Short mmCIF file of C-alpha atoms and ligand atoms in Angstrom, two decimals:
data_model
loop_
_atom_site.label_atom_id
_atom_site.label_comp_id
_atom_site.label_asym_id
_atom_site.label_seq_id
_atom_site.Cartn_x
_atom_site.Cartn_y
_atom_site.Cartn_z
CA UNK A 1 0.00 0.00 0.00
CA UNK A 2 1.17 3.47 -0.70
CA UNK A 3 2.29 5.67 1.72
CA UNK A 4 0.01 8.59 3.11
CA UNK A 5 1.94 11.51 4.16
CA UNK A 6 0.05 14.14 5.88
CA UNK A 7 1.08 17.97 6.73
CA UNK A 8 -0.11 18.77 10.14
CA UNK A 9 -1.00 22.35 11.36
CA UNK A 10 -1.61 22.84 14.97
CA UNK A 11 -2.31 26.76 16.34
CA UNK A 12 -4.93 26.16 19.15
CA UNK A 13 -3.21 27.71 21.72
CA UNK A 14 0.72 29.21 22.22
CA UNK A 15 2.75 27.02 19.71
CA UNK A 16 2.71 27.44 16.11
CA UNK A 17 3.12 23.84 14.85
CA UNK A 18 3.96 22.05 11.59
CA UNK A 19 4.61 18.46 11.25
CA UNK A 20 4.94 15.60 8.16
CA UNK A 21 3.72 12.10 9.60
CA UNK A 22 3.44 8.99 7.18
CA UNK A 23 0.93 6.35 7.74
CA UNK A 24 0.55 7.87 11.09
CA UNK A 25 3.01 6.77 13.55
CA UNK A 26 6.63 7.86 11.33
CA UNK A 27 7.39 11.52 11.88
CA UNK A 28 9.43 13.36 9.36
CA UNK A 29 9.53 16.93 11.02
CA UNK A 30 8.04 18.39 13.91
CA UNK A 31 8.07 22.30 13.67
CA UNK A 32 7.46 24.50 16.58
CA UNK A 33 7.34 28.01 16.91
CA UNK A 34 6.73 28.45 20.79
CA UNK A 35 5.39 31.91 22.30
CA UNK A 36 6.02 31.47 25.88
CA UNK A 37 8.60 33.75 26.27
CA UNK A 38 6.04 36.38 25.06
CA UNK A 39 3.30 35.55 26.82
CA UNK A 40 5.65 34.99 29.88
CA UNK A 41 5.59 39.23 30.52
CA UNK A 42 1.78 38.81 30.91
CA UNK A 43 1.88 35.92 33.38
CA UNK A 44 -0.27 33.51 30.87
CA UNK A 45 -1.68 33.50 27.38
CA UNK A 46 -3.05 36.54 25.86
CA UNK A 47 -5.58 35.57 22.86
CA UNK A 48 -5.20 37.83 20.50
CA UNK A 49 -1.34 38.11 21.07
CA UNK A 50 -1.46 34.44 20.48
CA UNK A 51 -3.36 34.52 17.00
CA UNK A 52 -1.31 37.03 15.99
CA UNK A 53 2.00 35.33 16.67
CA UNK A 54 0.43 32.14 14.87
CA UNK A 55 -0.72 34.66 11.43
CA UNK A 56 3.55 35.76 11.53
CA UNK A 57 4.88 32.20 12.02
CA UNK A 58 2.33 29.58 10.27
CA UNK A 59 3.89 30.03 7.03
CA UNK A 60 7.19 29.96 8.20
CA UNK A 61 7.10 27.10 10.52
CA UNK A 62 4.93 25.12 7.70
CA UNK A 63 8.07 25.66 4.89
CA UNK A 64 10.51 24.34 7.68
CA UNK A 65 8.41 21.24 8.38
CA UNK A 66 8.17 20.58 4.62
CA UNK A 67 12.38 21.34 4.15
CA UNK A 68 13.09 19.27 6.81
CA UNK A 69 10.59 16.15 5.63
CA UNK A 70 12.52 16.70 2.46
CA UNK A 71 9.51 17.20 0.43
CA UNK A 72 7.16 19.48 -1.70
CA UNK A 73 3.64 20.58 -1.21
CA UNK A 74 3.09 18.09 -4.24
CA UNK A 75 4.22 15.22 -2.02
CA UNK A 76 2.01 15.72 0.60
CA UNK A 77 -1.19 13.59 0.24
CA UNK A 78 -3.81 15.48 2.77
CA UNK A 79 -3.79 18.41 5.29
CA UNK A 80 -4.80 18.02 8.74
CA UNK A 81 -5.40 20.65 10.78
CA UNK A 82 -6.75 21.49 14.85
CA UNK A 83 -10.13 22.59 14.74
CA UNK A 84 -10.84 22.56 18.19
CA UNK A 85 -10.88 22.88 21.53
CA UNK A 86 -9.00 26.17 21.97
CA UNK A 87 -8.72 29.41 21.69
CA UNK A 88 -10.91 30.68 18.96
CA UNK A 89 -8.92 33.36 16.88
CA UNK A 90 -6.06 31.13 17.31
CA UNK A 91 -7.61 27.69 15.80
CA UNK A 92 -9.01 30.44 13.05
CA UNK A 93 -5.61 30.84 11.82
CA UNK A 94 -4.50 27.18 11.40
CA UNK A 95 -8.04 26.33 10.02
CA UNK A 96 -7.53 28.79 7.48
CA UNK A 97 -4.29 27.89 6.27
CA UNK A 98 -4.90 24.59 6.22
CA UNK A 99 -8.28 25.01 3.97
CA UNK A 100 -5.96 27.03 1.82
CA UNK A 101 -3.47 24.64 1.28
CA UNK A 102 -6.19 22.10 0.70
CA UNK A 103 -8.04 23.98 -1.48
CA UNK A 104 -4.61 24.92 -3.63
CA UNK A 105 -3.19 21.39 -3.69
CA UNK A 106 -6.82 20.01 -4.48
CA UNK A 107 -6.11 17.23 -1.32
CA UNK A 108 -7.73 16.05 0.95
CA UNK A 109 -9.02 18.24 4.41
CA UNK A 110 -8.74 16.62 7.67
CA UNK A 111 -10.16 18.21 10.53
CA UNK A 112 -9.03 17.00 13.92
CA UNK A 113 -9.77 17.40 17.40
CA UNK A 114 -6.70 18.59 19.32
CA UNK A 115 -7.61 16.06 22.54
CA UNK A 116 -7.65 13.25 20.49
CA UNK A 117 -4.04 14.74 19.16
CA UNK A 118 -2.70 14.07 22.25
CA UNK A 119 -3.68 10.64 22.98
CA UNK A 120 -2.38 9.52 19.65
CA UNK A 121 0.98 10.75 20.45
CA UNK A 122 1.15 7.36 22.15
CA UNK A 123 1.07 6.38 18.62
CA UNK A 124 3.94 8.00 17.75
CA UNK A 125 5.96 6.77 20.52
CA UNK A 126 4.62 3.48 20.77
CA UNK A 127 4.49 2.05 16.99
CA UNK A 128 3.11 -1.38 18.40
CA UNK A 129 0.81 0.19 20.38
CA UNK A 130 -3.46 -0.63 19.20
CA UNK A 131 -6.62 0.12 20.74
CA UNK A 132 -7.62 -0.73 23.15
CA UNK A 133 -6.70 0.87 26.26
CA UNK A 134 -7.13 3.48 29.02
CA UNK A 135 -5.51 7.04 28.04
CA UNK A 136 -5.43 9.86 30.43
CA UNK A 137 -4.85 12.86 29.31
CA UNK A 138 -3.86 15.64 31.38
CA UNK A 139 -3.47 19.48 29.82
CA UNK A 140 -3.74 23.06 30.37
CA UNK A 141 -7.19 23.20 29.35
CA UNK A 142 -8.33 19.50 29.84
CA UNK A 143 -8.17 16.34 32.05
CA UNK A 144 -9.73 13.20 31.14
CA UNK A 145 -9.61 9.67 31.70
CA UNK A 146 -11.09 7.85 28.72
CA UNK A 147 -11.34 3.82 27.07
CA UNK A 148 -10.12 4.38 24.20
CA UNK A 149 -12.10 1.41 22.04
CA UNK A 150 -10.78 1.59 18.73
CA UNK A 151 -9.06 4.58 16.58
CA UNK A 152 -10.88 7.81 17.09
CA UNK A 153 -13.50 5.76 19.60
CA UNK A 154 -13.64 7.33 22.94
CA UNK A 155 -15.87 6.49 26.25
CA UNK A 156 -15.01 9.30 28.57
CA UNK A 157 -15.10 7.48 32.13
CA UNK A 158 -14.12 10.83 34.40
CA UNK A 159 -13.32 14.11 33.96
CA UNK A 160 -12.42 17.11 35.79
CA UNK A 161 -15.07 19.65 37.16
CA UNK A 162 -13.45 22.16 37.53
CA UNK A 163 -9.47 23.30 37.05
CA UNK A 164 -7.76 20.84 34.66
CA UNK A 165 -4.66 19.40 36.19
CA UNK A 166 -2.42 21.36 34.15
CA UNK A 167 -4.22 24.77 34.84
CA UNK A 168 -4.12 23.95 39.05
CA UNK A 169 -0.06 23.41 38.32
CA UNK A 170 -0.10 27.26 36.45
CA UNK A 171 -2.08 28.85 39.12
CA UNK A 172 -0.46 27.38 42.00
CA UNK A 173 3.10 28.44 40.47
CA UNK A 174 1.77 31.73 40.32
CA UNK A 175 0.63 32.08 44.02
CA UNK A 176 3.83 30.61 44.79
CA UNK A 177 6.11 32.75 43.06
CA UNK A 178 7.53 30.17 40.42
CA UNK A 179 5.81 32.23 37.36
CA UNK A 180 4.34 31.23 34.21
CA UNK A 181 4.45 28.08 32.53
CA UNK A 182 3.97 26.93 36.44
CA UNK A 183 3.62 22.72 35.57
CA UNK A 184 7.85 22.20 34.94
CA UNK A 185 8.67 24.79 37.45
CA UNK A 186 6.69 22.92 40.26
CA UNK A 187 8.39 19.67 38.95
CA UNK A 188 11.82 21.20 39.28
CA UNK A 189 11.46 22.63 42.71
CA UNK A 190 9.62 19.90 43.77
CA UNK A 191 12.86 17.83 43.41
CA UNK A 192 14.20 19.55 46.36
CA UNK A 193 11.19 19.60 48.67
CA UNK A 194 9.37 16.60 51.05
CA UNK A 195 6.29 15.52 49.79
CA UNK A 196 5.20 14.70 53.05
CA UNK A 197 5.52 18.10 54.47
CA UNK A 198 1.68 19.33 54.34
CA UNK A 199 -0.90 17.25 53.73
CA UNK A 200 -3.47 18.88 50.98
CA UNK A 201 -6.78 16.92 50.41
CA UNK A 202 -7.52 14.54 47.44
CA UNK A 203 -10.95 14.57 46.03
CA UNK A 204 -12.58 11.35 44.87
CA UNK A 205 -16.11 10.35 43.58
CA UNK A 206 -15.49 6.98 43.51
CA UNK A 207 -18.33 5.61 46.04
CA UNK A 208 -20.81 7.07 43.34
CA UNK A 209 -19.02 4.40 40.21
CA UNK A 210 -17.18 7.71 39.05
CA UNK A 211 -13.70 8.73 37.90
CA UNK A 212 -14.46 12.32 38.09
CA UNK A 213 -11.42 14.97 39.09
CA UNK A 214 -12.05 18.06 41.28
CA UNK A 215 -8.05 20.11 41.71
CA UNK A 216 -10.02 23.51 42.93
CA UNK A 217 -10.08 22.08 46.47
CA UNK A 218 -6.17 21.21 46.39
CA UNK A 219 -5.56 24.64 44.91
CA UNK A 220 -7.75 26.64 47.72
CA UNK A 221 -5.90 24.81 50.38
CA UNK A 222 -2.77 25.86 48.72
CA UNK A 223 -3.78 29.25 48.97
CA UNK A 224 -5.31 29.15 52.04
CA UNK A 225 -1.64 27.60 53.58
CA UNK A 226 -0.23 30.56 52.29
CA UNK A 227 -2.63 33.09 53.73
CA UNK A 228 -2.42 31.84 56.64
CA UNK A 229 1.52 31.72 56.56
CA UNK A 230 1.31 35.65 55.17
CA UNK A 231 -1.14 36.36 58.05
CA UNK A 232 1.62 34.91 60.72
CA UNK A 233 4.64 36.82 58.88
CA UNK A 234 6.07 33.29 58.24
CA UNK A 235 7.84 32.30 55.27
CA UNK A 236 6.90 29.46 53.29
CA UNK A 237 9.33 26.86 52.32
CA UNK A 238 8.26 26.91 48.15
CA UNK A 239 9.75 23.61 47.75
CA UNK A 240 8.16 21.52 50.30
CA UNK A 241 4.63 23.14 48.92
CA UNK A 242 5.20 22.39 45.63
CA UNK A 243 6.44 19.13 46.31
CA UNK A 244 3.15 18.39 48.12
CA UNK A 245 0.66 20.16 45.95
CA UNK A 246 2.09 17.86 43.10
CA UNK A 247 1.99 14.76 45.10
CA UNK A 248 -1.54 15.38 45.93
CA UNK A 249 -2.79 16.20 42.46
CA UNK A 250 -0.58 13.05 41.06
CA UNK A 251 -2.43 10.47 44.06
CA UNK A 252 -5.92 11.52 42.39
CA UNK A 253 -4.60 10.81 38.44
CA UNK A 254 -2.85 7.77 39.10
CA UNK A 255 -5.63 6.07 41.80
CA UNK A 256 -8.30 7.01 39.13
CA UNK A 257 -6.37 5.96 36.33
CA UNK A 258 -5.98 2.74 37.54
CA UNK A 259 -9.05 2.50 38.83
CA UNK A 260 -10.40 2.91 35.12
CA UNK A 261 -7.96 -0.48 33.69
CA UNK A 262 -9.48 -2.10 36.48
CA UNK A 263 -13.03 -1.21 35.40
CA UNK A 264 -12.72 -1.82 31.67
CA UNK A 265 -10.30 -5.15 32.35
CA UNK A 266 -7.43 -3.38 30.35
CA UNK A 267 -3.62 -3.76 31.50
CA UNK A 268 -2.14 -0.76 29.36
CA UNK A 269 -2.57 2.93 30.11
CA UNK A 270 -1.48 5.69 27.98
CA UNK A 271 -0.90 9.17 29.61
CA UNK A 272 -0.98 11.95 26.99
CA UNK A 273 -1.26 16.65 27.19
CA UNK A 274 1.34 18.39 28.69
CA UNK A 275 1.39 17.33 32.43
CA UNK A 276 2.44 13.95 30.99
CA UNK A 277 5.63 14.92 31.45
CA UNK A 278 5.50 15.57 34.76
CA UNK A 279 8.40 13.51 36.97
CA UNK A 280 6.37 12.63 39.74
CA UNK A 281 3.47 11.62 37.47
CA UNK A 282 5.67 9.41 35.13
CA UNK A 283 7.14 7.51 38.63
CA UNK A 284 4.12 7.48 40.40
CA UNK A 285 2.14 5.78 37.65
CA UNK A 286 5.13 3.03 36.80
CA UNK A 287 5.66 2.16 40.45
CA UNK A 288 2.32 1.54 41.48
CA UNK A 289 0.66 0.45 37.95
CA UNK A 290 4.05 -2.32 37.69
CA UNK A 291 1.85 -3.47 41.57
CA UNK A 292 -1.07 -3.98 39.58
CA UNK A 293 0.82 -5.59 36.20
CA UNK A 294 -0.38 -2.74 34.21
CA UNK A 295 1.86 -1.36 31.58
CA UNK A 296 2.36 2.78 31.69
CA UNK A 297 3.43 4.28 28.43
CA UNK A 298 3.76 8.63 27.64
CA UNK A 299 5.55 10.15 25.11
CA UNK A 300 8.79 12.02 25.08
CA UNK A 301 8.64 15.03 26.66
CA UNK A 302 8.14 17.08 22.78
CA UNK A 303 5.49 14.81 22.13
CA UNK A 304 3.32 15.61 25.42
CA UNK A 305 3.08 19.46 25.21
CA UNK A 306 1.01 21.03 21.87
CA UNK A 307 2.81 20.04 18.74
CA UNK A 308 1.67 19.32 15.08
CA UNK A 309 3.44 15.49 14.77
CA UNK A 310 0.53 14.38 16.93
CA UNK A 311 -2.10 16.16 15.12
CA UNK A 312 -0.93 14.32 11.79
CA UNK A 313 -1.10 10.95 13.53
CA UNK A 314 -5.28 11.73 14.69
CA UNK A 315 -5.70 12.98 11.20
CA UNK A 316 -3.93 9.54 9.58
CA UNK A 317 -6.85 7.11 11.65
CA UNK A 318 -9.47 9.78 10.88
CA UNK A 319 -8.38 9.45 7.05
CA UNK A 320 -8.47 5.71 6.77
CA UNK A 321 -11.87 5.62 8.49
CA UNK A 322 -13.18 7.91 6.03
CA UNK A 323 -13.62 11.45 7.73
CA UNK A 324 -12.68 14.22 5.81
CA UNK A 325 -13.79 17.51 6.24
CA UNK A 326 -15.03 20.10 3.50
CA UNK A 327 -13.91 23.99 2.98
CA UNK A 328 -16.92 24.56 4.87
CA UNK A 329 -14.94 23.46 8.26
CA UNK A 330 -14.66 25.86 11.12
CA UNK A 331 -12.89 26.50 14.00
CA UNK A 332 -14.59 25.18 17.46
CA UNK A 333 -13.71 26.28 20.92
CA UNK A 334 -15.58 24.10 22.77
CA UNK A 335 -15.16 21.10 20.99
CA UNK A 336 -15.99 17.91 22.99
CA UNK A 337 -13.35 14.35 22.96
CA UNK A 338 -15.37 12.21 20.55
CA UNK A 339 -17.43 14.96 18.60
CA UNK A 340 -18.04 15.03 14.80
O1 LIG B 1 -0.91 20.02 26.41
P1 LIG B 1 -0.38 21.37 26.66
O2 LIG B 1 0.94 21.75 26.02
O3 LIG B 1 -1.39 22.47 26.25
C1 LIG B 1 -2.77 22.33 26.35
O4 LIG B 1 -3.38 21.72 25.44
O5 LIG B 1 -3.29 22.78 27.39
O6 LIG B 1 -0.27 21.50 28.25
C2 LIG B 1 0.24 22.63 28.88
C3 LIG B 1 0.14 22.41 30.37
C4 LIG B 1 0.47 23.65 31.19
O7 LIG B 1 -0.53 23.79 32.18
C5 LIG B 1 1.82 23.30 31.81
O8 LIG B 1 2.04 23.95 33.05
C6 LIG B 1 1.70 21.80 31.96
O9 LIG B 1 1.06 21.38 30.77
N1 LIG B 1 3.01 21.14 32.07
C7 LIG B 1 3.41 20.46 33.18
C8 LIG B 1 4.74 20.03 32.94
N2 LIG B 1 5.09 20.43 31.67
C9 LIG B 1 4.01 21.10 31.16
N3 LIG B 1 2.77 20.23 34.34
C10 LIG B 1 3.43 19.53 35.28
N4 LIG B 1 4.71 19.09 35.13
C11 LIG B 1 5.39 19.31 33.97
N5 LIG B 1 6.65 18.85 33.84
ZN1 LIG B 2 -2.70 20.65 24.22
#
């Protein structure tokens, strides 16, 4: 069979992305234009600095991913391009360009859900790896743990109601003076702090059948620690809160994560978005999954956090099933894991 070589565009948030995958799972390039030292000055994303940034770079970083896949436009047999969830004027811009290039090169349009980009960088790393199993997926925006059935099949089994893991890691950095992107800083200077050293609660819905998340209780008792600290003119130690802020948000991933193989009989979990490359998460998982023979797989560290190689391995399974998109496609903020 021939091989299908897709050009991936990916602008839903801060990072401009370009990527060539073939048949899915081989990347060729992986472009990205990262704006975090911009949005740094601000203390978090600005939107319409952000969709800016992505109109200056897209072509740019699209020409790189192309030069360094060694190939033409005229090579490439489909686009596929992040439609959703994110921010709107930034999807905008990558849904444009991508219809454009479509439209030009008279190939095929592949819209795909940037969630579902993340999970199947497990593809990517993992070229053995086949539905099904468990996938959590832990992000700025998002946190879900889902049974993943088949390719582009999803049952969502618990998500977060409130803060998604990766936004409690950002705003917890903040109040703690680490800055903005807070999820590696806390890992870092959680290296050098106790775990042990406060105890912050862990939320759980289990009792009720459900893998639900809730992080805006561990993040107001972070706060409230450091009121309360402010109030008695004591210093904190940062690394000894950090250290136990992460511990308790990892306890809650991994028990319900493991909770969900147990539930759906499956021995292999996949953790996928940018917390995924979180130290503690990564060791915490392995040491007690390994307890339960349950095999833990994430991607490299480039592969967790927003990049295009993973959007071209979604839009490879949503090809061969037979969902393309039309220049009628449009960019959708709210986009749910598993929508059409
Ligand atoms: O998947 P991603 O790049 O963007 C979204 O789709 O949201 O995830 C970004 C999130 C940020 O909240 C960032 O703080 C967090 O991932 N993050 C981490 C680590 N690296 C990135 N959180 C904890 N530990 C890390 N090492
Ligand atoms: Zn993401």
């Amino acid at each position: 069979m021939k091989d299908i070589k897709i050009l991936a565009i990916e602008t839903s948030c801060d990072e401009t992305a370009a990527a060539v995958v073939v048949n899915g799972r081989e990347v060729m390039s992986n472009i990205i234009s990262s704006q975090i030292d911009i949005h740094t000055k601000f203390g978090g994303v600005v939107p319409e600095v952000a969709s800016r940034k992505h109109i200056e770079a897209i072509s740019f970083v699209t020409e790189q991913a192309l030069k360094e896949a060694n190939l033409s436009l005229q090579d490439i047999d489909a686009i596929g391009v992040t439609y959703g969830p994110g921010l709107v004027g930034a999807l905008l811009v990558g849904v444009q360009y991508g219809k454009a290039l479509a439209y030009s090169l008279k190939k095929p349009l592949i819209a795909v859900n940037h969630i579902e980009g993340h999970i199947s960088a497990n593809f990517i790393q993992y070229k053995e790896l086949e539905p099904p199993f468990i996938c959590l997926i832990v992000s700025g925006g998002h946190t879900f743990i889902v049974y993943m059935k088949n390719y582009g099949q999803f049952e969502i089994l618990g998500q977060t109601r409130d803060d998604a893991a990766g936004e409690a890691f950002d705003k917890v950095a903040r109040a703690i003076g680490l800055g903005y992107p807070g999820g590696p800083k806390i890992d870092k200077i959680s290296k050098e702090g106790n775990q042990k050293a406060i105890v912050f609660p862990r939320a759980n819905f289990h009792e009720k059948g459900c893998l639900d998340f809730s992080f805006s209780g561990i993040k107001s008792a972070v706060l409230n620690y450091i009121n309360k600290a402010s109030m008695k003119n004591e210093a904190i130690n940062v690394a000894d809160v950090a250290a136990s802020f992460q511990k308790a948000v990892v306890d809650v991933l991994v028990d319900n994560a493991l909770q969900a193989c147990k539930m759906k009989g499956v021995d292999k979990i996949a953790i996928a978005g940018g917390v995924a490359s979180n130290t503690c998460l990564r060791d915490t998982m392995i040491s007690e999954g390994s307890k339960k023979g349950i095999k833990v797989l994430f991607p490299s560290p480039v592969l967790c956090t927003d990049n295009a190689a993973m959007i071209g391995s979604a839009a490879y399974y949503e090809l061969i099933n037979g969902r393309v998109a039309n220049l009628k496609l449009n960019a959708i903020p709210n986009l749910k894991l598993g929508e059409r």
